[in-house]
Amino acid sequence: MTMTSDEIRSRVAAVLPGVREDLEALVRIQSVSADPARLDEVERSAEKTAELFRAEGVDARIVRAYDGAPPAVIGEKRGPEGAPVVLLYAHHDVQPENDPADWDSPPWEPTERDGRLYGRGTADDKAGIMTHVAALRVLGDELPVTVRLFIEGEEEVASATLPQLLEQNLEDLRSDVIIIADSGNWDIGVPALTTSLRGLVRVNVQVRTLSHAVHQGMWGGLVPDAVMTLSRLIASLHDDEGNLRVEGLVSGPAADVDYPEDRLRAESGVAEGVEWIGHGPKVERLWTQPALSVIGLDAPKVDGSSNTLIPAARARLALRTAPGETSDNALACLKAHLEEHVPWGAQLSIEVVDTGEPIALDVTGPAYDAARSAFTEAWDGTEPVDMGVGGSIPFIAELLDAMPGASVLVTGVEDPDTRAHGPNEGLHLAEFEKVLAAEAMVLRNLGA
């Protein structure tokens, strides 16, 4: 007999205290995949994650692409014969906490304030893990689908070994539907399905104007310094209104949703008086237009600087690419622009850091019907918004390459004030309860 929505809500309420306790235990593990000093913590996180799923009847095991590679957790729990196969994805690694002084409470000690649970990973993405665990707890022996599991341990460091893991474990992961619990909802009380994500191209750009540093008083006015040269090159990337000037990049339309000005300003943290850059609808600028930022700069610090012409300077550029773009084309366009605009004949070198493909999902078919119905029920009649995300989850394209017939549902626990990757990351606890009910209802609907 199919479990009713009221039964699911009742069971979610019953398991919620234990789910929160397990989430807090996960958050206390400092699984920062970018920090070599904390790789043991990443291993501990994988072991704890596997243990949580084993307790729900999943034959979870730790796998890695090669000895010493980051640990992922895969497994399976069989449903009825002939039932759909659903792959549940999340990741157990987290971003660094950076300066603990920027946090209002210790980043590795989960702390509740005003209905939110604060701590690194409370939302991104250990709450995603616990969403999957909770769905299995709620459905128990009445699980109507076969569940397969892929909990990654290197998502925050660009999933370098993901292609190998997929190749090595494809038959254990192959599914009809993939649920990726690593995104967010439109607002508190308004669910969403993420239907498009931008890709990413990152490059290091260096300019050199001198073979060695020289006296600024002796040579300034004749020889260009590298910082000034790099600054002019960076400035060439945008016009005076902030529109990207790199020719040949793809842009596209976005979902027709209203993003109120007050929300934009509050959620972005933009300083008072700062104007938006670029032209076109704001959601297109955020979701379906390319965007380029300088995210790192190698140059002398102001404190201690001397009257010296700097011979070389380097910047890291991050280009978010629109759905429909390819990394190869975006990289070629960016390189062509930089080569054309480097001033004064300076020597230019471009190093590719990494790339990831954008994605626009097919949002039709039975899986999306099942998800929309479940979300509407879980949020008491509020239908989910189809939204884009300006960030990137490059592995979605890789999953679809490996399983081209699968439907992909990108869900999540975040809300506009989650502050993932920043200080005071927090999970809205009342909304989390709805997320848990929604996933259990999605699995129920898929099984039906």
GROMACS .gro file of C-alpha atoms in nm:
model
  448
    1MET     CA    1   0.000   0.000   0.000
    2THR     CA    2   0.137   0.343  -0.098
    3MET     CA    3   0.234   0.562   0.195
    4THR     CA    4   0.018   0.874   0.224
    5SER     CA    5   0.159   1.224   0.251
    6ASP     CA    6   0.030   1.254   0.607
    7GLU     CA    7   0.208   0.930   0.700
    8ILE     CA    8   0.530   1.062   0.546
    9ARG     CA    9   0.506   1.390   0.737
   10SER     CA   10   0.440   1.200   1.060
   11ARG     CA   11   0.741   0.976   1.005
   12VAL     CA   12   0.962   1.274   0.916
   13ALA     CA   13   0.866   1.438   1.245
   14ALA     CA   14   0.951   1.115   1.428
   15VAL     CA   15   1.297   1.073   1.271
   16LEU     CA   16   1.388   1.442   1.269
   17PRO     CA   17   1.564   1.456   1.611
   18GLY     CA   18   1.790   1.165   1.514
   19VAL     CA   19   1.854   1.314   1.169
   20ARG     CA   20   1.962   1.640   1.327
   21GLU     CA   21   2.186   1.460   1.576
   22ASP     CA   22   2.357   1.274   1.292
   23LEU     CA   23   2.390   1.593   1.088
   24GLU     CA   24   2.562   1.766   1.378
   25ALA     CA   25   2.803   1.474   1.414
   26LEU     CA   26   2.891   1.502   1.045
   27VAL     CA   27   2.943   1.878   1.072
   28ARG     CA   28   3.191   1.831   1.354
   29ILE     CA   29   3.415   1.636   1.115
   30GLN     CA   30   3.637   1.891   0.940
   31SER     CA   31   3.627   1.728   0.597
   32VAL     CA   32   3.800   2.008   0.405
   33SER     CA   33   3.917   1.840   0.087
   34ALA     CA   34   4.130   2.141  -0.012
   35ASP     CA   35   4.347   2.115   0.301
   36PRO     CA   36   4.617   1.843   0.291
   37ALA     CA   37   4.645   1.862   0.669
   38ARG     CA   38   4.283   1.749   0.706
   39LEU     CA   39   4.272   1.457   0.464
   40ASP     CA   40   4.230   1.223   0.763
   41GLU     CA   41   3.911   1.414   0.842
   42VAL     CA   42   3.786   1.356   0.487
   43GLU     CA   43   3.845   0.984   0.544
   44ARG     CA   44   3.657   1.002   0.876
   45SER     CA   45   3.370   1.177   0.701
   46ALA     CA   46   3.348   0.904   0.437
   47GLU     CA   47   3.345   0.633   0.704
   48LYS     CA   48   3.073   0.811   0.903
   49THR     CA   49   2.866   0.859   0.587
   50ALA     CA   50   2.896   0.491   0.494
   51GLU     CA   51   2.798   0.394   0.848
   52LEU     CA   52   2.484   0.610   0.833
   53PHE     CA   53   2.366   0.446   0.512
   54ARG     CA   54   2.452   0.093   0.626
   55ALA     CA   55   2.221   0.149   0.921
   56GLU     CA   56   1.939   0.201   0.668
   57GLY     CA   57   2.006  -0.124   0.484
   58VAL     CA   58   2.236   0.013   0.211
   59ASP     CA   59   2.540  -0.202   0.131
   60ALA     CA   60   2.751   0.113   0.141
   61ARG     CA   61   3.124   0.093   0.077
   62ILE     CA   62   3.409   0.337   0.028
   63VAL     CA   63   3.566   0.354  -0.318
   64ARG     CA   64   3.840   0.566  -0.468
   65ALA     CA   65   3.980   0.605  -0.818
   66TYR     CA   66   4.327   0.494  -0.704
   67ASP     CA   67   4.527   0.453  -0.384
   68GLY     CA   68   4.540   0.787  -0.207
   69ALA     CA   69   4.254   0.941  -0.408
   70PRO     CA   70   3.964   1.107  -0.223
   71PRO     CA   71   3.705   0.865  -0.079
   72ALA     CA   72   3.355   0.836  -0.221
   73VAL     CA   73   3.072   0.625  -0.082
   74ILE     CA   74   2.861   0.407  -0.312
   75GLY     CA   75   2.602   0.139  -0.241
   76GLU     CA   76   2.260   0.000  -0.314
   77LYS     CA   77   1.935  -0.088  -0.140
   78ARG     CA   78   1.705  -0.304  -0.350
   79GLY     CA   79   1.341  -0.218  -0.396
   80PRO     CA   80   1.066  -0.428  -0.556
   81GLU     CA   81   1.150  -0.630  -0.865
   82GLY     CA   82   1.123  -0.414  -1.174
   83ALA     CA   83   1.103  -0.088  -0.977
   84PRO     CA   84   1.279   0.225  -1.109
   85VAL     CA   85   1.643   0.273  -1.006
   86VAL     CA   86   1.721   0.608  -0.841
   87LEU     CA   87   2.073   0.737  -0.779
   88LEU     CA   88   2.105   0.964  -0.475
   89TYR     CA   89   2.398   1.208  -0.496
   90ALA     CA   90   2.551   1.440  -0.238
   91HIS     CA   91   2.905   1.522  -0.124
   92HIS     CA   92   3.065   1.488   0.217
   93ASP     CA   93   3.360   1.724   0.168
   94VAL     CA   94   3.323   2.091   0.257
   95GLN     CA   95   3.482   2.429   0.195
   96PRO     CA   96   3.747   2.569   0.430
   97GLU     CA   97   3.612   2.778   0.715
   98ASN     CA   98   3.868   3.056   0.647
   99ASP     CA   99   3.897   3.301   0.935
  100PRO     CA  100   3.700   3.170   1.237
  101ALA     CA  101   3.681   3.528   1.364
  102ASP     CA  102   3.431   3.601   1.086
  103TRP     CA  103   3.191   3.346   1.235
  104ASP     CA  104   2.942   3.430   1.508
  105SER     CA  105   2.986   3.080   1.653
  106PRO     CA  106   3.259   2.816   1.606
  107PRO     CA  107   3.241   2.685   1.247
  108TRP     CA  108   3.285   2.320   1.350
  109GLU     CA  109   3.043   2.326   1.643
  110PRO     CA  110   2.682   2.322   1.517
  111THR     CA  111   2.493   2.602   1.688
  112GLU     CA  112   2.123   2.689   1.665
  113ARG     CA  113   2.017   3.054   1.653
  114ASP     CA  114   1.675   3.185   1.553
  115GLY     CA  115   1.566   2.868   1.379
  116ARG     CA  116   1.889   2.808   1.189
  117LEU     CA  117   2.167   2.558   1.250
  118TYR     CA  118   2.504   2.724   1.187
  119GLY     CA  119   2.833   2.554   1.099
  120ARG     CA  120   3.044   2.464   0.799
  121GLY     CA  121   2.863   2.200   0.597
  122THR     CA  122   2.531   2.231   0.780
  123ALA     CA  123   2.380   2.297   0.438
  124ASP     CA  124   2.648   2.239   0.173
  125ASP     CA  125   2.629   1.948   0.157
  126LYS     CA  126   2.602   1.740   0.471
  127ALA     CA  127   2.235   1.828   0.491
  128GLY     CA  128   2.212   1.678   0.142
  129ILE     CA  129   2.352   1.353   0.279
  130MET     CA  130   2.106   1.354   0.565
  131THR     CA  131   1.817   1.427   0.327
  132HIS     CA  132   1.893   1.094   0.157
  133VAL     CA  133   1.939   0.914   0.489
  134ALA     CA  134   1.613   1.054   0.620
  135ALA     CA  135   1.418   0.948   0.311
  136LEU     CA  136   1.540   0.592   0.363
  137ARG     CA  137   1.448   0.605   0.733
  138VAL     CA  138   1.102   0.732   0.655
  139LEU     CA  139   1.027   0.477   0.383
  140GLY     CA  140   1.201   0.186   0.558
  141ASP     CA  141   1.086  -0.154   0.434
  142GLU     CA  142   0.825   0.018   0.216
  143LEU     CA  143   1.093   0.164  -0.015
  144PRO     CA  144   0.920   0.154  -0.356
  145VAL     CA  145   1.232   0.199  -0.573
  146THR     CA  146   1.583   0.060  -0.588
  147VAL     CA  147   1.819   0.320  -0.447
  148ARG     CA  148   2.180   0.355  -0.552
  149LEU     CA  149   2.417   0.587  -0.377
  150PHE     CA  150   2.704   0.816  -0.476
  151ILE     CA  151   2.837   1.044  -0.203
  152GLU     CA  152   3.143   1.224  -0.337
  153GLY     CA  153   3.446   1.333  -0.137
  154GLU     CA  154   3.603   1.593  -0.368
  155GLU     CA  155   3.323   1.810  -0.504
  156GLU     CA  156   3.469   2.122  -0.345
  157VAL     CA  157   3.801   2.064  -0.526
  158ALA     CA  158   3.655   2.020  -0.877
  159SER     CA  159   3.586   1.642  -0.871
  160ALA     CA  160   3.913   1.556  -1.040
  161THR     CA  161   3.874   1.177  -1.017
  162LEU     CA  162   3.500   1.169  -1.088
  163PRO     CA  163   3.540   1.047  -1.449
  164GLN     CA  164   3.752   0.754  -1.329
  165LEU     CA  165   3.506   0.671  -1.050
  166LEU     CA  166   3.217   0.671  -1.296
  167GLU     CA  167   3.405   0.447  -1.537
  168GLN     CA  168   3.513   0.205  -1.264
  169ASN     CA  169   3.171   0.183  -1.094
  170LEU     CA  170   2.926   0.260  -1.371
  171GLU     CA  171   2.726  -0.064  -1.344
  172ASP     CA  172   2.682  -0.003  -0.971
  173LEU     CA  173   2.562   0.354  -1.034
  174ARG     CA  174   2.357   0.327  -1.352
  175SER     CA  175   2.006   0.457  -1.282
  176ASP     CA  176   1.682   0.577  -1.436
  177VAL     CA  177   1.665   0.892  -1.223
  178ILE     CA  178   1.943   1.089  -1.052
  179ILE     CA  179   1.860   1.311  -0.754
  180ILE     CA  180   2.136   1.562  -0.683
  181ALA     CA  181   2.083   1.719  -0.341
  182ASP     CA  182   2.332   2.004  -0.379
  183SER     CA  183   2.133   2.314  -0.471
  184GLY     CA  184   1.863   2.521  -0.308
  185ASN     CA  185   1.510   2.655  -0.302
  186TRP     CA  186   1.376   2.983  -0.430
  187ASP     CA  187   1.284   3.124  -0.088
  188ILE     CA  188   1.169   3.020   0.256
  189GLY     CA  189   0.833   2.859   0.184
  190VAL     CA  190   0.889   2.839  -0.193
  191PRO     CA  191   1.053   2.520  -0.329
  192ALA     CA  192   1.251   2.502  -0.651
  193LEU     CA  193   1.398   2.265  -0.903
  194THR     CA  194   1.729   2.380  -1.048
  195THR     CA  195   1.704   2.344  -1.425
  196SER     CA  196   2.019   2.514  -1.552
  197LEU     CA  197   2.370   2.582  -1.426
  198ARG     CA  198   2.658   2.776  -1.572
  199GLY     CA  199   2.989   2.615  -1.656
  200LEU     CA  200   3.333   2.732  -1.546
  201VAL     CA  201   3.664   2.812  -1.715
  202ARG     CA  202   3.949   2.923  -1.488
  203VAL     CA  203   4.283   3.048  -1.616
  204ASN     CA  204   4.596   3.204  -1.471
  205VAL     CA  205   4.711   3.500  -1.680
  206GLN     CA  206   5.062   3.640  -1.644
  207VAL     CA  207   5.218   3.944  -1.810
  208ARG     CA  208   5.591   4.018  -1.810
  209THR     CA  209   5.747   4.351  -1.904
  210LEU     CA  210   6.099   4.315  -1.758
  211SER     CA  211   6.351   4.039  -1.711
  212HIS     CA  212   6.411   4.167  -1.356
  213ALA     CA  213   6.294   4.444  -1.126
  214VAL     CA  214   6.447   4.789  -1.179
  215HIS     CA  215   6.445   5.127  -1.003
  216GLN     CA  216   6.116   5.307  -1.057
  217GLY     CA  217   6.278   5.651  -1.041
  218MET     CA  218   6.537   5.560  -1.305
  219TRP     CA  219   6.304   5.385  -1.554
  220GLY     CA  220   5.948   5.494  -1.473
  221GLY     CA  221   5.791   5.687  -1.760
  222LEU     CA  222   5.961   5.474  -2.024
  223VAL     CA  223   5.923   5.110  -1.916
  224PRO     CA  224   5.572   4.979  -1.831
  225ASP     CA  225   5.545   4.794  -1.502
  226ALA     CA  226   5.370   4.458  -1.502
  227VAL     CA  227   5.096   4.550  -1.253
  228MET     CA  228   4.987   4.848  -1.462
  229THR     CA  229   5.002   4.634  -1.775
  230LEU     CA  230   4.797   4.355  -1.619
  231SER     CA  231   4.546   4.609  -1.489
  232ARG     CA  232   4.488   4.744  -1.840
  233LEU     CA  233   4.447   4.392  -1.975
  234ILE     CA  234   4.193   4.306  -1.706
  235ALA     CA  235   4.008   4.635  -1.770
  236SER     CA  236   3.974   4.544  -2.139
  237LEU     CA  237   3.747   4.252  -2.047
  238HIS     CA  238   3.447   4.476  -1.964
  239ASP     CA  239   3.301   4.796  -2.102
  240ASP     CA  240   3.217   5.097  -1.887
  241GLU     CA  241   2.877   4.950  -1.795
  242GLY     CA  242   3.029   4.619  -1.690
  243ASN     CA  243   2.924   4.418  -1.995
  244LEU     CA  244   3.167   4.141  -2.085
  245ARG     CA  245   3.358   4.230  -2.405
  246VAL     CA  246   3.489   3.883  -2.491
  247GLU     CA  247   3.346   3.812  -2.836
  248GLY     CA  248   3.199   3.480  -2.943
  249LEU     CA  249   3.059   3.363  -2.608
  250VAL     CA  250   2.710   3.212  -2.585
  251SER     CA  251   2.424   3.380  -2.395
  252GLY     CA  252   2.064   3.269  -2.358
  253PRO     CA  253   1.726   3.339  -2.199
  254ALA     CA  254   1.647   3.256  -1.837
  255ALA     CA  255   1.339   3.128  -1.660
  256ASP     CA  256   1.065   3.389  -1.633
  257VAL     CA  257   1.082   3.464  -1.261
  258ASP     CA  258   1.079   3.788  -1.068
  259TYR     CA  259   1.384   3.853  -0.851
  260PRO     CA  260   1.292   4.152  -0.634
  261GLU     CA  261   1.550   4.429  -0.596
  262ASP     CA  262   1.545   4.416  -0.216
  263ARG     CA  263   1.617   4.041  -0.221
  264LEU     CA  264   1.898   4.084  -0.471
  265ARG     CA  265   2.067   4.344  -0.254
  266ALA     CA  266   2.017   4.157   0.072
  267GLU     CA  267   2.128   3.818  -0.062
  268SER     CA  268   2.428   3.943  -0.258
  269GLY     CA  269   2.568   4.152   0.027
  270VAL     CA  270   2.647   4.430  -0.221
  271ALA     CA  271   2.776   4.746  -0.051
  272GLU     CA  272   2.542   5.044  -0.021
  273GLY     CA  273   2.545   5.259  -0.332
  274VAL     CA  274   2.713   5.001  -0.558
  275GLU     CA  275   2.541   4.969  -0.895
  276TRP     CA  276   2.473   4.645  -1.084
  277ILE     CA  277   2.691   4.573  -1.385
  278GLY     CA  278   2.584   4.466  -1.732
  279HIS     CA  279   2.267   4.484  -1.938
  280GLY     CA  280   1.960   4.263  -1.971
  281PRO     CA  281   1.723   4.096  -1.723
  282LYS     CA  282   1.892   4.041  -1.389
  283VAL     CA  283   1.817   3.667  -1.380
  284GLU     CA  284   1.984   3.631  -1.722
  285ARG     CA  285   2.293   3.812  -1.595
  286LEU     CA  286   2.301   3.573  -1.300
  287TRP     CA  287   2.206   3.245  -1.469
  288THR     CA  288   2.234   3.242  -1.849
  289GLN     CA  289   2.490   3.505  -1.947
  290PRO     CA  290   2.865   3.456  -1.917
  291ALA     CA  291   3.033   3.637  -1.629
  292LEU     CA  292   3.402   3.695  -1.565
  293SER     CA  293   3.570   3.790  -1.238
  294VAL     CA  294   3.923   3.830  -1.106
  295ILE     CA  295   3.944   3.588  -0.813
  296GLY     CA  296   4.318   3.607  -0.738
  297LEU     CA  297   4.606   3.846  -0.792
  298ASP     CA  298   4.981   3.800  -0.747
  299ALA     CA  299   5.143   4.139  -0.694
  300PRO     CA  300   5.348   4.303  -0.417
  301LYS     CA  301   5.160   4.403  -0.104
  302VAL     CA  302   5.120   4.772  -0.027
  303ASP     CA  303   5.288   4.734   0.311
  304GLY     CA  304   5.661   4.709   0.254
  305SER     CA  305   5.648   4.795  -0.115
  306SER     CA  306   5.948   4.976  -0.264
  307ASN     CA  307   6.002   5.216  -0.554
  308THR     CA  308   6.053   4.932  -0.799
  309LEU     CA  309   5.907   4.851  -1.138
  310ILE     CA  310   5.746   4.508  -1.106
  311PRO     CA  311   5.867   4.272  -1.381
  312ALA     CA  312   5.574   4.023  -1.382
  313ALA     CA  313   5.223   4.003  -1.240
  314ARG     CA  314   4.962   3.730  -1.247
  315ALA     CA  315   4.585   3.705  -1.205
  316ARG     CA  316   4.339   3.418  -1.189
  317LEU     CA  317   4.028   3.473  -1.398
  318ALA     CA  318   3.704   3.278  -1.345
  319LEU     CA  319   3.468   3.274  -1.643
  320ARG     CA  320   3.118   3.138  -1.581
  321THR     CA  321   2.978   3.009  -1.908
  322ALA     CA  322   2.615   3.005  -2.013
  323PRO     CA  323   2.408   2.692  -2.080
  324GLY     CA  324   2.462   2.598  -2.444
  325GLU     CA  325   2.829   2.699  -2.434
  326THR     CA  326   3.125   2.462  -2.450
  327SER     CA  327   3.440   2.499  -2.245
  328ASP     CA  328   3.652   2.465  -2.559
  329ASN     CA  329   3.480   2.758  -2.731
  330ALA     CA  330   3.479   2.975  -2.418
  331LEU     CA  331   3.848   2.913  -2.359
  332ALA     CA  332   3.934   2.990  -2.721
  333CYS     CA  333   3.734   3.316  -2.709
  334LEU     CA  334   3.897   3.425  -2.383
  335LYS     CA  335   4.248   3.348  -2.508
  336ALA     CA  336   4.184   3.537  -2.833
  337HIS     CA  337   4.068   3.845  -2.640
  338LEU     CA  338   4.365   3.842  -2.405
  339GLU     CA  339   4.615   3.799  -2.688
  340GLU     CA  340   4.457   4.083  -2.886
  341HIS     CA  341   4.440   4.326  -2.594
  342VAL     CA  342   4.766   4.274  -2.406
  343PRO     CA  343   4.919   4.625  -2.407
  344TRP     CA  344   5.261   4.750  -2.504
  345GLY     CA  345   5.384   4.420  -2.645
  346ALA     CA  346   5.409   4.262  -2.300
  347GLN     CA  347   5.483   3.890  -2.286
  348LEU     CA  348   5.162   3.700  -2.212
  349SER     CA  349   5.121   3.349  -2.077
  350ILE     CA  350   4.790   3.173  -2.013
  351GLU     CA  351   4.760   2.860  -1.800
  352VAL     CA  352   4.434   2.665  -1.785
  353VAL     CA  353   4.345   2.578  -1.424
  354ASP     CA  354   4.026   2.379  -1.485
  355THR     CA  355   3.705   2.371  -1.685
  356GLY     CA  356   3.351   2.243  -1.634
  357GLU     CA  357   3.060   2.224  -1.873
  358PRO     CA  358   2.734   2.417  -1.825
  359ILE     CA  359   2.406   2.231  -1.829
  360ALA     CA  360   2.043   2.290  -1.928
  361LEU     CA  361   1.825   2.003  -1.813
  362ASP     CA  362   1.525   1.848  -1.986
  363VAL     CA  363   1.253   1.925  -1.734
  364THR     CA  364   0.978   1.714  -1.890
  365GLY     CA  365   0.872   1.356  -1.832
  366PRO     CA  366   0.753   1.129  -1.549
  367ALA     CA  367   1.042   1.205  -1.311
  368TYR     CA  368   0.971   1.577  -1.321
  369ASP     CA  369   0.598   1.515  -1.285
  370ALA     CA  370   0.672   1.305  -0.976
  371ALA     CA  371   0.901   1.573  -0.831
  372ARG     CA  372   0.669   1.867  -0.896
  373SER     CA  373   0.378   1.683  -0.735
  374ALA     CA  374   0.589   1.587  -0.432
  375PHE     CA  375   0.726   1.937  -0.381
  376THR     CA  376   0.380   2.091  -0.407
  377GLU     CA  377   0.254   1.849  -0.141
  378ALA     CA  378   0.552   1.900   0.090
  379TRP     CA  379   0.515   2.279   0.072
  380ASP     CA  380   0.139   2.268   0.135
  381GLY     CA  381   0.025   2.359  -0.214
  382THR     CA  382   0.308   2.590  -0.321
  383GLU     CA  383   0.436   2.474  -0.659
  384PRO     CA  384   0.813   2.462  -0.721
  385VAL     CA  385   0.985   2.732  -0.922
  386ASP     CA  386   1.210   2.633  -1.212
  387MET     CA  387   1.524   2.831  -1.146
  388GLY     CA  388   1.872   2.865  -1.283
  389VAL     CA  389   2.189   2.882  -1.078
  390GLY     CA  390   2.486   3.097  -1.167
  391GLY     CA  391   2.728   2.856  -1.008
  392SER     CA  392   2.851   2.531  -1.155
  393ILE     CA  393   2.811   2.159  -1.090
  394PRO     CA  394   3.024   2.031  -1.379
  395PHE     CA  395   2.982   1.663  -1.292
  396ILE     CA  396   2.616   1.673  -1.400
  397ALA     CA  397   2.730   1.678  -1.761
  398GLU     CA  398   2.965   1.387  -1.687
  399LEU     CA  399   2.685   1.189  -1.522
  400LEU     CA  400   2.462   1.245  -1.824
  401ASP     CA  401   2.741   1.140  -2.059
  402ALA     CA  402   2.772   0.817  -1.859
  403MET     CA  403   2.394   0.765  -1.825
  404PRO     CA  404   2.238   0.950  -2.120
  405GLY     CA  405   1.888   0.812  -2.063
  406ALA     CA  406   1.860   0.924  -1.701
  407SER     CA  407   1.642   1.208  -1.576
  408VAL     CA  408   1.829   1.447  -1.346
  409LEU     CA  409   1.654   1.625  -1.057
  410VAL     CA  410   1.866   1.895  -0.892
  411THR     CA  411   1.722   1.966  -0.549
  412GLY     CA  412   1.867   2.099  -0.227
  413VAL     CA  413   1.834   2.241   0.119
  414GLU     CA  414   1.974   2.590   0.071
  415ASP     CA  415   1.777   2.914   0.081
  416PRO     CA  416   1.868   3.274  -0.001
  417ASP     CA  417   2.038   3.327   0.336
  418THR     CA  418   2.228   2.997   0.362
  419ARG     CA  419   2.569   3.160   0.292
  420ALA     CA  420   2.727   2.844   0.159
  421HIS     CA  421   3.107   2.877   0.123
  422GLY     CA  422   3.105   3.185   0.346
  423PRO     CA  423   3.115   3.253   0.719
  424ASN     CA  424   2.799   3.175   0.916
  425GLU     CA  425   2.675   2.908   0.678
  426GLY     CA  426   2.338   2.803   0.813
  427LEU     CA  427   2.049   2.561   0.757
  428HIS     CA  428   1.689   2.677   0.802
  429LEU     CA  429   1.554   2.399   1.020
  430ALA     CA  430   1.182   2.434   0.944
  431GLU     CA  431   1.255   2.433   0.573
  432PHE     CA  432   1.483   2.131   0.616
  433GLU     CA  433   1.187   1.934   0.751
  434LYS     CA  434   0.994   2.010   0.430
  435VAL     CA  435   1.294   1.903   0.222
  436LEU     CA  436   1.303   1.566   0.400
  437ALA     CA  437   0.933   1.509   0.338
  438ALA     CA  438   0.970   1.615  -0.025
  439GLU     CA  439   1.242   1.362  -0.104
  440ALA     CA  440   1.050   1.077   0.058
  441MET     CA  441   0.744   1.179  -0.147
  442VAL     CA  442   0.953   1.195  -0.467
  443LEU     CA  443   1.073   0.838  -0.412
  444ARG     CA  444   0.718   0.729  -0.333
  445ASN     CA  445   0.587   0.892  -0.652
  446LEU     CA  446   0.865   0.745  -0.865
  447GLY     CA  447   0.780   0.400  -0.732
  448ALA     CA  448   0.415   0.446  -0.814
   0.00000   0.00000   0.00000
